[in-house]
PDB file of C-alpha atoms and ligand atoms in Angstrom:
ATOM      1  CA  MET A   1     -25.640   8.297 -26.446  1.00 41.00           C
ATOM      2  CA  ARG A   2     -22.446   9.899 -25.713  1.00 44.00           C
ATOM      3  CA  ASN A   3     -22.423   8.492 -22.303  1.00 44.00           C
ATOM      4  CA  ILE A   4     -23.363   4.970 -22.984  1.00 46.00           C
ATOM      5  CA  ASP A   5     -20.364   4.904 -25.030  1.00 48.00           C
ATOM      6  CA  ASN A   6     -17.958   6.082 -22.471  1.00 51.00           C
ATOM      7  CA  LYS A   7     -19.011   3.561 -20.363  1.00 52.00           C
ATOM      8  CA  ASN A   8     -17.995   0.904 -22.634  1.00 56.00           C
ATOM      9  CA  ASN A   9     -14.943   2.832 -23.560  1.00 65.00           C
ATOM     10  CA  LYS A  10     -11.715   0.765 -22.329  1.00 78.00           C
ATOM     11  CA  VAL A  11      -8.798   2.194 -22.841  1.00 87.00           C
ATOM     12  CA  LYS A  12      -7.325   0.537 -25.816  1.00 93.00           C
ATOM     13  CA  TYR A  13      -3.969   0.064 -27.223  1.00 96.00           C
ATOM     14  CA  GLU A  14      -2.485  -0.179 -30.870  1.00 96.00           C
ATOM     15  CA  ASN A  15       1.182  -1.998 -30.771  1.00 97.00           C
ATOM     16  CA  LEU A  16       3.918  -0.758 -32.749  1.00 97.00           C
ATOM     17  CA  SER A  17       4.302  -4.165 -34.049  1.00 97.00           C
ATOM     18  CA  ASP A  18       0.830  -4.527 -35.478  1.00 96.00           C
ATOM     19  CA  ARG A  19       1.159  -1.176 -37.051  1.00 95.00           C
ATOM     20  CA  SER A  20       4.270  -1.130 -39.006  1.00 95.00           C
ATOM     21  CA  GLU A  21       5.936  -4.367 -40.140  1.00 94.00           C
ATOM     22  CA  LYS A  22       9.329  -2.628 -40.542  1.00 93.00           C
ATOM     23  CA  ASP A  23       9.372  -1.354 -36.893  1.00 96.00           C
ATOM     24  CA  LYS A  24       8.731  -4.779 -35.506  1.00 96.00           C
ATOM     25  CA  PRO A  25      12.544  -5.025 -34.496  1.00 97.00           C
ATOM     26  CA  TRP A  26      11.938  -2.105 -31.904  1.00 98.00           C
ATOM     27  CA  ASP A  27      10.067  -4.212 -29.397  1.00 98.00           C
ATOM     28  CA  ILE A  28      13.237  -6.748 -29.248  1.00 97.00           C
ATOM     29  CA  HIS A  29      16.258  -4.409 -28.972  1.00 98.00           C
ATOM     30  CA  ARG A  30      14.148  -2.183 -26.334  1.00 98.00           C
ATOM     31  CA  LYS A  31      13.709  -5.270 -24.490  1.00 98.00           C
ATOM     32  CA  ASP A  32      17.520  -6.357 -24.709  1.00 98.00           C
ATOM     33  CA  CYS A  33      18.204  -2.691 -23.810  1.00 98.00           C
ATOM     34  CA  ASP A  34      16.040  -3.445 -20.404  1.00 98.00           C
ATOM     35  CA  ALA A  35      17.874  -6.523 -19.817  1.00 97.00           C
ATOM     36  CA  VAL A  36      21.501  -5.073 -20.153  1.00 98.00           C
ATOM     37  CA  SER A  37      20.706  -1.622 -18.355  1.00 97.00           C
ATOM     38  CA  ASN A  38      19.620  -3.809 -15.733  1.00 97.00           C
ATOM     39  CA  LEU A  39      23.135  -5.549 -15.369  1.00 97.00           C
ATOM     40  CA  TYR A  40      24.613  -1.728 -15.140  1.00 98.00           C
ATOM     41  CA  PHE A  41      21.832  -1.129 -12.532  1.00 97.00           C
ATOM     42  CA  GLN A  42      23.580  -3.689 -10.441  1.00 96.00           C
ATOM     43  CA  SER A  43      26.787  -1.835  -9.705  1.00 96.00           C
ATOM     44  CA  SER A  44      27.355   1.854  -8.863  1.00 97.00           C
ATOM     45  CA  GLU A  45      30.259   1.762 -11.122  1.00 97.00           C
ATOM     46  CA  PHE A  46      27.825   1.504 -14.113  1.00 97.00           C
ATOM     47  CA  GLU A  47      24.674   3.104 -12.564  1.00 96.00           C
ATOM     48  CA  LYS A  48      25.334   6.168 -15.225  1.00 97.00           C
ATOM     49  CA  TYR A  49      24.678   3.941 -18.009  1.00 98.00           C
ATOM     50  CA  TYR A  50      21.571   2.442 -16.567  1.00 98.00           C
ATOM     51  CA  GLU A  51      20.390   5.897 -16.159  1.00 97.00           C
ATOM     52  CA  ARG A  52      20.883   7.067 -19.562  1.00 97.00           C
ATOM     53  CA  MET A  53      19.828   3.658 -20.960  1.00 98.00           C
ATOM     54  CA  GLU A  54      16.419   3.834 -19.138  1.00 96.00           C
ATOM     55  CA  ASP A  55      15.744   7.042 -20.789  1.00 96.00           C
ATOM     56  CA  CYS A  56      16.899   5.794 -24.159  1.00 98.00           C
ATOM     57  CA  SER A  57      14.002   5.462 -26.797  1.00 97.00           C
ATOM     58  CA  GLY A  58      11.402   5.324 -24.557  1.00 97.00           C
ATOM     59  CA  ARG A  59       8.944   7.554 -26.678  1.00 98.00           C
ATOM     60  CA  LEU A  60       8.985   7.485 -30.348  1.00 98.00           C
ATOM     61  CA  GLU A  61       7.343   9.889 -32.513  1.00 97.00           C
ATOM     62  CA  PHE A  62       6.516   8.879 -36.556  1.00 96.00           C
ATOM     63  CA  ASN A  63       5.475  10.896 -39.195  1.00 94.00           C
ATOM     64  CA  GLN A  64       2.540   9.386 -40.988  1.00 94.00           C
ATOM     65  CA  LEU A  65       3.229   9.053 -44.430  1.00 91.00           C
ATOM     66  CA  MET A  66       0.741   8.397 -47.429  1.00 91.00           C
ATOM     67  CA  ASN A  67       1.774   7.434 -50.578  1.00 89.00           C
ATOM     68  CA  ARG A  68       0.807   9.949 -53.554  1.00 88.00           C
ATOM     69  CA  GLU A  69       0.083   6.993 -56.171  1.00 89.00           C
ATOM     70  CA  THR A  70      -0.943   4.152 -54.063  1.00 91.00           C
ATOM     71  CA  GLY A  71      -2.602   5.871 -51.030  1.00 89.00           C
ATOM     72  CA  GLU A  72      -0.551   3.467 -48.866  1.00 90.00           C
ATOM     73  CA  LEU A  73      -0.122   4.470 -45.471  1.00 90.00           C
ATOM     74  CA  THR A  74       3.568   4.092 -43.493  1.00 91.00           C
ATOM     75  CA  ILE A  75       5.014   5.709 -40.745  1.00 93.00           C
ATOM     76  CA  LYS A  76       8.566   6.995 -40.630  1.00 93.00           C
ATOM     77  CA  LEU A  77      10.572   7.578 -37.022  1.00 95.00           C
ATOM     78  CA  SER A  78      10.911  11.709 -36.981  1.00 93.00           C
ATOM     79  CA  LYS A  79      11.763  11.705 -33.292  1.00 95.00           C
ATOM     80  CA  ALA A  80      13.398   9.897 -30.393  1.00 97.00           C
ATOM     81  CA  HIS A  81      15.989  10.318 -27.638  1.00 97.00           C
ATOM     82  CA  PHE A  82      19.005   7.847 -27.970  1.00 97.00           C
ATOM     83  CA  CYS A  83      21.144   7.242 -24.868  1.00 97.00           C
ATOM     84  CA  ARG A  84      24.181   6.407 -26.806  1.00 95.00           C
ATOM     85  CA  VAL A  85      25.594   4.088 -24.538  1.00 96.00           C
ATOM     86  CA  ARG A  86      28.489   1.821 -26.286  1.00 95.00           C
ATOM     87  CA  HIS A  87      26.589  -1.400 -25.387  1.00 97.00           C
ATOM     88  CA  CYS A  88      23.211  -0.105 -25.542  1.00 97.00           C
ATOM     89  CA  PRO A  89      20.917  -2.886 -27.883  1.00 97.00           C
ATOM     90  CA  VAL A  90      19.073  -0.091 -29.520  1.00 97.00           C
ATOM     91  CA  CYS A  91      21.779   2.449 -30.236  1.00 96.00           C
ATOM     92  CA  GLN A  92      23.926  -0.502 -31.249  1.00 94.00           C
ATOM     93  CA  TRP A  93      21.191  -1.328 -33.868  1.00 95.00           C
ATOM     94  CA  ARG A  94      20.417   1.880 -35.127  1.00 95.00           C
ATOM     95  CA  LYS A  95      24.264   2.496 -35.746  1.00 93.00           C
ATOM     96  CA  SER A  96      24.620  -0.678 -37.604  1.00 93.00           C
ATOM     97  CA  LEU A  97      21.461   0.775 -39.736  1.00 92.00           C
ATOM     98  CA  MET A  98      23.185   3.881 -40.370  1.00 91.00           C
ATOM     99  CA  TRP A  99      26.295   2.218 -41.278  1.00 90.00           C
ATOM    100  CA  LYS A 100      24.818  -0.089 -43.613  1.00 91.00           C
ATOM    101  CA  ALA A 101      22.870   3.134 -45.098  1.00 89.00           C
ATOM    102  CA  ARG A 102      25.734   4.850 -45.756  1.00 88.00           C
ATOM    103  CA  PHE A 103      27.794   2.029 -47.409  1.00 90.00           C
ATOM    104  CA  TYR A 104      24.662   1.500 -49.715  1.00 88.00           C
ATOM    105  CA  LYS A 105      24.584   5.128 -50.723  1.00 87.00           C
ATOM    106  CA  ALA A 106      28.270   5.211 -51.346  1.00 88.00           C
ATOM    107  CA  LEU A 107      28.316   2.001 -53.089  1.00 88.00           C
ATOM    108  CA  PRO A 108      27.055   2.895 -56.776  1.00 88.00           C
ATOM    109  CA  GLU A 109      29.741   5.893 -56.762  1.00 90.00           C
ATOM    110  CA  ILE A 110      32.571   3.372 -55.818  1.00 90.00           C
ATOM    111  CA  GLU A 111      31.512   1.031 -57.970  1.00 87.00           C
ATOM    112  CA  LYS A 112      31.281   3.236 -60.912  1.00 91.00           C
ATOM    113  CA  GLU A 113      34.974   4.428 -60.602  1.00 93.00           C
ATOM    114  CA  TYR A 114      36.514   0.755 -59.825  1.00 93.00           C
ATOM    115  CA  LYS A 115      34.604  -1.047 -62.236  1.00 89.00           C
ATOM    116  CA  SER A 116      36.871  -4.492 -61.964  1.00 90.00           C
ATOM    117  CA  ALA A 117      36.849  -4.323 -58.224  1.00 92.00           C
ATOM    118  CA  ARG A 118      35.745  -7.330 -56.284  1.00 92.00           C
ATOM    119  CA  TRP A 119      34.336  -7.545 -53.043  1.00 93.00           C
ATOM    120  CA  MET A 120      35.682 -10.247 -50.548  1.00 95.00           C
ATOM    121  CA  PHE A 121      35.019 -10.954 -46.799  1.00 95.00           C
ATOM    122  CA  LEU A 122      37.806 -12.023 -44.544  1.00 97.00           C
ATOM    123  CA  THR A 123      37.445 -13.119 -40.836  1.00 98.00           C
ATOM    124  CA  LEU A 124      40.699 -13.245 -38.773  1.00 98.00           C
ATOM    125  CA  THR A 125      40.559 -14.660 -35.324  1.00 98.00           C
ATOM    126  CA  VAL A 126      42.821 -15.729 -32.289  1.00 98.00           C
ATOM    127  CA  GLU A 127      42.901 -18.020 -29.791  1.00 98.00           C
ATOM    128  CA  ASN A 128      40.526 -16.975 -26.814  1.00 98.00           C
ATOM    129  CA  CYS A 129      41.632 -14.767 -24.532  1.00 98.00           C
ATOM    130  CA  GLU A 130      40.549 -14.054 -20.459  1.00 98.00           C
ATOM    131  CA  ILE A 131      38.120 -11.288 -20.354  1.00 98.00           C
ATOM    132  CA  THR A 132      40.633  -9.760 -18.346  1.00 98.00           C
ATOM    133  CA  GLU A 133      43.186  -9.578 -21.101  1.00 98.00           C
ATOM    134  CA  LEU A 134      40.808  -8.593 -23.810  1.00 98.00           C
ATOM    135  CA  LYS A 135      42.011  -4.931 -24.090  1.00 98.00           C
ATOM    136  CA  SER A 136      45.364  -5.658 -24.794  1.00 98.00           C
ATOM    137  CA  THR A 137      44.283  -8.944 -26.902  1.00 98.00           C
ATOM    138  CA  ILE A 138      42.684  -6.508 -29.253  1.00 98.00           C
ATOM    139  CA  GLN A 139      45.190  -4.192 -29.226  1.00 98.00           C
ATOM    140  CA  TRP A 140      47.578  -6.589 -30.134  1.00 98.00           C
ATOM    141  CA  MET A 141      45.506  -7.733 -33.233  1.00 98.00           C
ATOM    142  CA  ASN A 142      45.035  -4.131 -34.130  1.00 98.00           C
ATOM    143  CA  LYS A 143      48.636  -3.920 -34.433  1.00 98.00           C
ATOM    144  CA  SER A 144      49.018  -7.029 -36.516  1.00 98.00           C
ATOM    145  CA  PHE A 145      46.143  -5.782 -38.716  1.00 98.00           C
ATOM    146  CA  ILE A 146      48.310  -2.951 -39.211  1.00 98.00           C
ATOM    147  CA  LYS A 147      51.216  -5.101 -40.384  1.00 98.00           C
ATOM    148  CA  MET A 148      49.206  -7.104 -42.603  1.00 98.00           C
ATOM    149  CA  ILE A 149      47.920  -3.765 -44.574  1.00 97.00           C
ATOM    150  CA  GLN A 150      51.573  -2.790 -44.984  1.00 97.00           C
ATOM    151  CA  ARG A 151      52.678  -5.759 -46.404  1.00 97.00           C
ATOM    152  CA  LYS A 152      53.627  -5.770 -50.401  1.00 95.00           C
ATOM    153  CA  HIS A 153      50.765  -8.294 -51.354  1.00 95.00           C
ATOM    154  CA  PHE A 154      48.413  -6.235 -49.477  1.00 97.00           C
ATOM    155  CA  LYS A 155      49.149  -2.994 -50.741  1.00 96.00           C
ATOM    156  CA  LYS A 156      49.380  -4.128 -54.455  1.00 96.00           C
ATOM    157  CA  ASN A 157      45.924  -5.915 -54.407  1.00 96.00           C
ATOM    158  CA  ASN A 158      43.935  -3.866 -51.894  1.00 97.00           C
ATOM    159  CA  LEU A 159      41.922  -0.486 -53.106  1.00 96.00           C
ATOM    160  CA  GLY A 160      40.000  -0.429 -49.672  1.00 96.00           C
ATOM    161  CA  PHE A 161      38.722  -2.044 -46.477  1.00 97.00           C
ATOM    162  CA  VAL A 162      35.969  -1.875 -43.454  1.00 96.00           C
ATOM    163  CA  LYS A 163      37.227  -3.602 -40.383  1.00 96.00           C
ATOM    164  CA  THR A 164      34.947  -4.051 -37.234  1.00 96.00           C
ATOM    165  CA  THR A 165      35.825  -5.778 -34.219  1.00 97.00           C
ATOM    166  CA  GLU A 166      33.626  -8.421 -32.770  1.00 97.00           C
ATOM    167  CA  ILE A 167      33.516 -10.033 -29.292  1.00 98.00           C
ATOM    168  CA  THR A 168      31.737 -13.398 -28.625  1.00 97.00           C
ATOM    169  CA  ARG A 169      31.631 -15.153 -25.188  1.00 97.00           C
ATOM    170  CA  SER A 170      32.841 -18.715 -25.546  1.00 96.00           C
ATOM    171  CA  LYS A 171      30.952 -21.247 -23.009  1.00 94.00           C
ATOM    172  CA  ASP A 172      33.783 -21.421 -20.653  1.00 95.00           C
ATOM    173  CA  GLY A 173      33.652 -17.492 -20.851  1.00 95.00           C
ATOM    174  CA  LYS A 174      36.706 -16.691 -22.038  1.00 98.00           C
ATOM    175  CA  ALA A 175      36.379 -14.118 -24.939  1.00 98.00           C
ATOM    176  CA  HIS A 176      36.386 -14.668 -28.378  1.00 98.00           C
ATOM    177  CA  PRO A 177      37.659 -11.519 -30.308  1.00 98.00           C
ATOM    178  CA  HIS A 178      37.940 -11.293 -34.234  1.00 98.00           C
ATOM    179  CA  PHE A 179      37.996  -8.932 -37.020  1.00 98.00           C
ATOM    180  CA  HIS A 180      35.544  -8.819 -39.866  1.00 97.00           C
ATOM    181  CA  VAL A 181      36.688  -7.158 -42.825  1.00 97.00           C
ATOM    182  CA  LEU A 182      35.235  -6.237 -46.066  1.00 96.00           C
ATOM    183  CA  LEU A 183      37.846  -5.887 -48.520  1.00 96.00           C
ATOM    184  CA  MET A 184      37.805  -4.379 -51.847  1.00 95.00           C
ATOM    185  CA  MET A 185      40.309  -6.135 -54.488  1.00 95.00           C
ATOM    186  CA  LYS A 186      41.989  -5.183 -57.483  1.00 95.00           C
ATOM    187  CA  SER A 187      40.940  -7.732 -60.441  1.00 92.00           C
ATOM    188  CA  THR A 188      44.781  -8.386 -60.682  1.00 93.00           C
ATOM    189  CA  TYR A 189      44.698 -10.438 -57.446  1.00 95.00           C
ATOM    190  CA  PHE A 190      42.620 -12.752 -59.061  1.00 92.00           C
ATOM    191  CA  LYS A 191      44.620 -13.329 -61.932  1.00 92.00           C
ATOM    192  CA  SER A 192      48.071 -13.191 -60.516  1.00 89.00           C
ATOM    193  CA  SER A 193      48.103 -12.692 -57.072  1.00 91.00           C
ATOM    194  CA  TYR A 194      45.157 -15.132 -55.897  1.00 93.00           C
ATOM    195  CA  LEU A 195      45.891 -16.336 -52.080  1.00 95.00           C
ATOM    196  CA  LYS A 196      44.320 -19.607 -50.633  1.00 96.00           C
ATOM    197  CA  THR A 197      42.717 -19.524 -47.376  1.00 97.00           C
ATOM    198  CA  SER A 198      45.984 -21.084 -46.150  1.00 97.00           C
ATOM    199  CA  ASP A 199      48.098 -18.584 -47.368  1.00 97.00           C
ATOM    200  CA  TRP A 200      45.913 -15.941 -45.592  1.00 98.00           C
ATOM    201  CA  ALA A 201      46.181 -17.813 -42.317  1.00 98.00           C
ATOM    202  CA  GLU A 202      49.747 -17.937 -42.636  1.00 98.00           C
ATOM    203  CA  ILE A 203      50.231 -14.240 -43.252  1.00 98.00           C
ATOM    204  CA  TRP A 204      47.966 -13.336 -40.340  1.00 98.00           C
ATOM    205  CA  ARG A 205      49.983 -16.027 -37.989  1.00 98.00           C
ATOM    206  CA  ASP A 206      53.395 -14.291 -39.399  1.00 98.00           C
ATOM    207  CA  CYS A 207      51.849 -10.763 -38.484  1.00 98.00           C
ATOM    208  CA  LEU A 208      50.498 -12.036 -35.152  1.00 98.00           C
ATOM    209  CA  ASN A 209      53.932 -13.572 -34.721  1.00 98.00           C
ATOM    210  CA  VAL A 210      52.574 -16.904 -32.777  1.00 98.00           C
ATOM    211  CA  SER A 211      53.205 -20.403 -33.212  1.00 97.00           C
ATOM    212  CA  TYR A 212      49.782 -21.811 -33.773  1.00 98.00           C
ATOM    213  CA  VAL A 213      47.690 -21.181 -37.119  1.00 97.00           C
ATOM    214  CA  PRO A 214      45.350 -18.936 -36.268  1.00 98.00           C
ATOM    215  CA  VAL A 215      41.567 -19.535 -37.918  1.00 98.00           C
ATOM    216  CA  VAL A 216      40.919 -17.738 -40.769  1.00 98.00           C
ATOM    217  CA  ASP A 217      38.421 -17.446 -43.400  1.00 97.00           C
ATOM    218  CA  ILE A 218      38.219 -15.792 -46.807  1.00 96.00           C
ATOM    219  CA  ARG A 219      35.860 -15.655 -49.342  1.00 93.00           C
ATOM    220  CA  VAL A 220      34.955 -13.645 -52.543  1.00 92.00           C
ATOM    221  CA  VAL A 221      31.589 -12.044 -52.446  1.00 89.00           C
ATOM    222  CA  LYS A 222      29.353 -11.685 -55.587  1.00 75.00           C
ATOM    223  CA  ASN A 223      29.874  -8.543 -57.092  1.00 59.00           C
ATOM    224  CA  LYS A 224      26.611  -7.223 -58.191  1.00 57.00           C
ATOM    225  CA  LEU A 225      23.595  -6.568 -56.049  1.00 49.00           C
ATOM    226  CA  ASN A 226      21.165  -8.308 -58.926  1.00 49.00           C
ATOM    227  CA  GLY A 227      18.673  -5.875 -58.265  1.00 51.00           C
ATOM    228  CA  ASP A 228      18.042  -6.685 -54.813  1.00 53.00           C
ATOM    229  CA  ALA A 229      20.079  -5.109 -52.027  1.00 50.00           C
ATOM    230  CA  ASN A 230      18.466  -7.548 -49.133  1.00 48.00           C
ATOM    231  CA  LYS A 231      19.331 -10.646 -51.035  1.00 56.00           C
ATOM    232  CA  SER A 232      23.074 -10.530 -52.387  1.00 79.00           C
ATOM    233  CA  ALA A 233      26.212 -11.915 -51.180  1.00 84.00           C
ATOM    234  CA  LEU A 234      27.372  -8.475 -50.786  1.00 85.00           C
ATOM    235  CA  ALA A 235      24.579  -7.632 -48.636  1.00 85.00           C
ATOM    236  CA  ASP A 236      25.320 -10.703 -46.417  1.00 86.00           C
ATOM    237  CA  ALA A 237      29.013  -9.447 -46.165  1.00 89.00           C
ATOM    238  CA  VAL A 238      27.911  -5.914 -45.461  1.00 89.00           C
ATOM    239  CA  ALA A 239      25.712  -7.127 -42.777  1.00 89.00           C
ATOM    240  CA  GLU A 240      28.141  -9.251 -40.897  1.00 91.00           C
ATOM    241  CA  THR A 241      30.613  -6.708 -41.157  1.00 92.00           C
ATOM    242  CA  LEU A 242      28.530  -3.680 -39.820  1.00 92.00           C
ATOM    243  CA  LYS A 243      26.334  -5.391 -37.218  1.00 91.00           C
ATOM    244  CA  TYR A 244      26.813  -5.289 -33.282  1.00 90.00           C
ATOM    245  CA  ALA A 245      30.293  -5.651 -31.827  1.00 94.00           C
ATOM    246  CA  VAL A 246      28.608  -7.664 -28.880  1.00 95.00           C
ATOM    247  CA  LYS A 247      25.391  -9.595 -29.316  1.00 96.00           C
ATOM    248  CA  PRO A 248      23.093  -8.987 -26.469  1.00 95.00           C
ATOM    249  CA  ALA A 249      22.719 -12.418 -25.771  1.00 96.00           C
ATOM    250  CA  ASP A 250      26.589 -12.702 -24.806  1.00 96.00           C
ATOM    251  CA  MET A 251      26.089  -9.567 -22.524  1.00 96.00           C
ATOM    252  CA  THR A 252      23.466 -10.913 -20.479  1.00 96.00           C
ATOM    253  CA  LYS A 253      24.778 -14.148 -19.778  1.00 95.00           C
ATOM    254  CA  ASN A 254      26.938 -13.332 -17.259  1.00 96.00           C
ATOM    255  CA  ARG A 255      26.990 -10.017 -14.947  1.00 97.00           C
ATOM    256  CA  ASP A 256      30.756  -9.976 -14.023  1.00 97.00           C
ATOM    257  CA  TRP A 257      31.899 -10.872 -17.584  1.00 97.00           C
ATOM    258  CA  PHE A 258      29.995  -8.057 -19.019  1.00 98.00           C
ATOM    259  CA  HIS A 259      31.254  -5.559 -16.386  1.00 98.00           C
ATOM    260  CA  GLU A 260      34.625  -6.512 -17.232  1.00 98.00           C
ATOM    261  CA  LEU A 261      34.151  -6.532 -20.854  1.00 98.00           C
ATOM    262  CA  THR A 262      32.709  -2.916 -20.520  1.00 98.00           C
ATOM    263  CA  ARG A 263      35.839  -1.603 -18.592  1.00 98.00           C
ATOM    264  CA  GLN A 264      38.141  -3.549 -21.202  1.00 98.00           C
ATOM    265  CA  VAL A 265      36.830  -1.913 -24.108  1.00 97.00           C
ATOM    266  CA  PHE A 266      36.154   1.367 -22.669  1.00 96.00           C
ATOM    267  CA  LYS A 267      37.008   4.169 -25.599  1.00 93.00           C
ATOM    268  CA  MET A 268      38.367   1.475 -27.809  1.00 95.00           C
ATOM    269  CA  ARG A 269      37.468   2.321 -31.473  1.00 92.00           C
ATOM    270  CA  PHE A 270      35.843  -0.839 -33.181  1.00 94.00           C
ATOM    271  CA  VAL A 271      35.734   0.537 -36.611  1.00 92.00           C
ATOM    272  CA  SER A 272      38.519   1.200 -39.061  1.00 93.00           C
ATOM    273  CA  THR A 273      38.596   2.169 -42.860  1.00 94.00           C
ATOM    274  CA  GLY A 274      41.123   2.488 -45.347  1.00 95.00           C
ATOM    275  CA  GLY A 275      42.196   3.236 -48.904  1.00 94.00           C
ATOM    276  CA  VAL A 276      39.101   4.402 -50.935  1.00 92.00           C
ATOM    277  CA  LEU A 277      36.819   3.397 -48.375  1.00 93.00           C
ATOM    278  CA  LYS A 278      38.351   5.596 -46.167  1.00 90.00           C
ATOM    279  CA  ASP A 279      36.251   8.113 -45.282  1.00 83.00           C
ATOM    280  CA  LEU A 280      33.090   6.188 -44.969  1.00 82.00           C
ATOM    281  CA  PHE A 281      32.429   6.160 -41.604  1.00 76.00           C
ATOM    282  CA  LYS A 282      33.100   7.812 -38.613  1.00 71.00           C
ATOM    283  CA  GLU A 283      32.556   6.033 -35.092  1.00 67.00           C
ATOM    284  CA  GLU A 284      30.806   8.752 -33.236  1.00 74.00           C
ATOM    285  CA  THR A 285      27.301   9.538 -34.071  1.00 78.00           C
ATOM    286  CA  THR A 286      24.750  12.322 -33.089  1.00 83.00           C
ATOM    287  CA  GLU A 287      21.120  11.435 -32.081  1.00 83.00           C
ATOM    288  CA  GLU A 288      20.038  12.700 -35.213  1.00 85.00           C
ATOM    289  CA  ASP A 289      22.264  10.281 -37.414  1.00 84.00           C
ATOM    290  CA  LEU A 290      20.478   7.655 -35.383  1.00 87.00           C
ATOM    291  CA  LEU A 291      16.853   8.390 -36.352  1.00 85.00           C
ATOM    292  CA  LEU A 292      18.005   7.762 -40.040  1.00 79.00           C
ATOM    293  CA  LEU A 293      16.325  10.717 -41.706  1.00 73.00           C
ATOM    294  CA  SER A 294      17.379  10.829 -44.770  1.00 68.00           C
ATOM    295  CA  GLU A 295      16.817   7.078 -45.658  1.00 59.00           C
ATOM    296  CA  ASP A 296      13.880   7.088 -48.277  1.00 61.00           C
ATOM    297  CA  ASN A 297      12.733   8.989 -51.110  1.00 60.00           C
ATOM    298  CA  GLU A 298      10.558  11.739 -49.325  1.00 65.00           C
ATOM    299  CA  ASP A 299       8.836  12.947 -52.595  1.00 72.00           C
ATOM    300  CA  ASP A 300       6.680  10.049 -53.017  1.00 79.00           C
ATOM    301  CA  ASN A 301       5.127  10.637 -49.811  1.00 83.00           C
ATOM    302  CA  LYS A 302       2.486  13.056 -48.356  1.00 87.00           C
ATOM    303  CA  GLU A 303       2.992  13.855 -44.512  1.00 89.00           C
ATOM    304  CA  ILE A 304      -0.505  13.537 -42.633  1.00 89.00           C
ATOM    305  CA  GLY A 305       0.371  14.011 -39.077  1.00 92.00           C
ATOM    306  CA  SER A 306       2.191  12.497 -36.376  1.00 94.00           C
ATOM    307  CA  VAL A 307       1.540   9.582 -34.301  1.00 96.00           C
ATOM    308  CA  CYS A 308       3.737   8.582 -30.867  1.00 97.00           C
ATOM    309  CA  PHE A 309       4.661   5.110 -29.396  1.00 98.00           C
ATOM    310  CA  ASN A 310       5.713   4.613 -25.724  1.00 98.00           C
ATOM    311  CA  TRP A 311       7.668   1.626 -24.400  1.00 98.00           C
ATOM    312  CA  TYR A 312       5.725  -0.256 -21.972  1.00 97.00           C
ATOM    313  CA  LYS A 313       8.432  -2.070 -20.214  1.00 96.00           C
ATOM    314  CA  SER A 314       6.032  -4.702 -18.423  1.00 96.00           C
ATOM    315  CA  LYS A 315       4.236  -6.019 -21.672  1.00 96.00           C
ATOM    316  CA  SER A 316       7.852  -5.441 -23.935  1.00 97.00           C
ATOM    317  CA  LYS A 317       5.868  -3.398 -26.147  1.00 98.00           C
ATOM    318  CA  TYR A 318       5.902  -0.158 -27.876  1.00 98.00           C
ATOM    319  CA  ARG A 319       2.094   0.840 -27.584  1.00 98.00           C
ATOM    320  CA  ARG A 320       0.194   3.847 -27.945  1.00 97.00           C
ATOM    321  CA  LYS A 321      -3.463   4.437 -26.255  1.00 95.00           C
ATOM    322  CA  ILE A 322      -6.650   4.908 -28.944  1.00 91.00           C
ATOM    323  CA  GLU A 323      -9.532   6.414 -28.252  1.00 75.00           C
TER     324      GLU A 323
HETATM  325 ZN1  LIG B   1      20.553   3.824 -26.277  1.00 84.28          ZN
END
């Protein structure tokens, strides 16, 4: 019997995406990682990044967990190697998840302490620049932002902020750097100091010291989570603020553009915080941080061994062999 079985036993695979709904994004991000690292491979200047990214998250080890009450089986990442190359799509994604987790962990305490505070979501832009001028443009925007937060009106009404930099690529190959800012405002702002979008644009214009009116967007974010952290307006604003700096699709459109972007933003900081949100994030992360180990409630689950999935480049899937 055994012999016959062996003959008919072809190697079978289980896909990570079939095993775990919440781990489906792994395939997408790791595929993006291959596309981006391939661009680094094409230049000796960036070969080191290529080598590090090749080693990124090739093997994922998960703990298998069984819910003590329902018996439901889930898996939770327990071990992986992360390259932490700045533009690595996998590491960018993990970092974003980590930031969001930290924000939501700190949120109840913050909202308890500042009950009447309300969230706003601000987007600040400038005219597109050449990719070779990206660094100086962002430096100038940063200085202008500091001018803005030192103004009386801002100081008087703002409790804290989280600001991130995003860069998109416009059709003509220019760079479009812009800031996403999550603002925590005092309730007095809405009573006596409220500014229209055009007022914010004028302040930003003045801080930039330009003659054109920059595109600015400001909106009030619904304050409460409504019991569902994934569907609230605040969650949308947080997700928009704490996401990638450059989307992978923009990285891979043009090799030379992406190489120049890499040079331009080298060592630049893209996350800053202030006021009562000041110590929420740090930009540097450890491998351990990116595993997001402390994410959920461990007590409900019983560990029942581990399981590993490997990246199959040619299939663009994480899989594991099964007997
Ligand atoms: Zn990576």
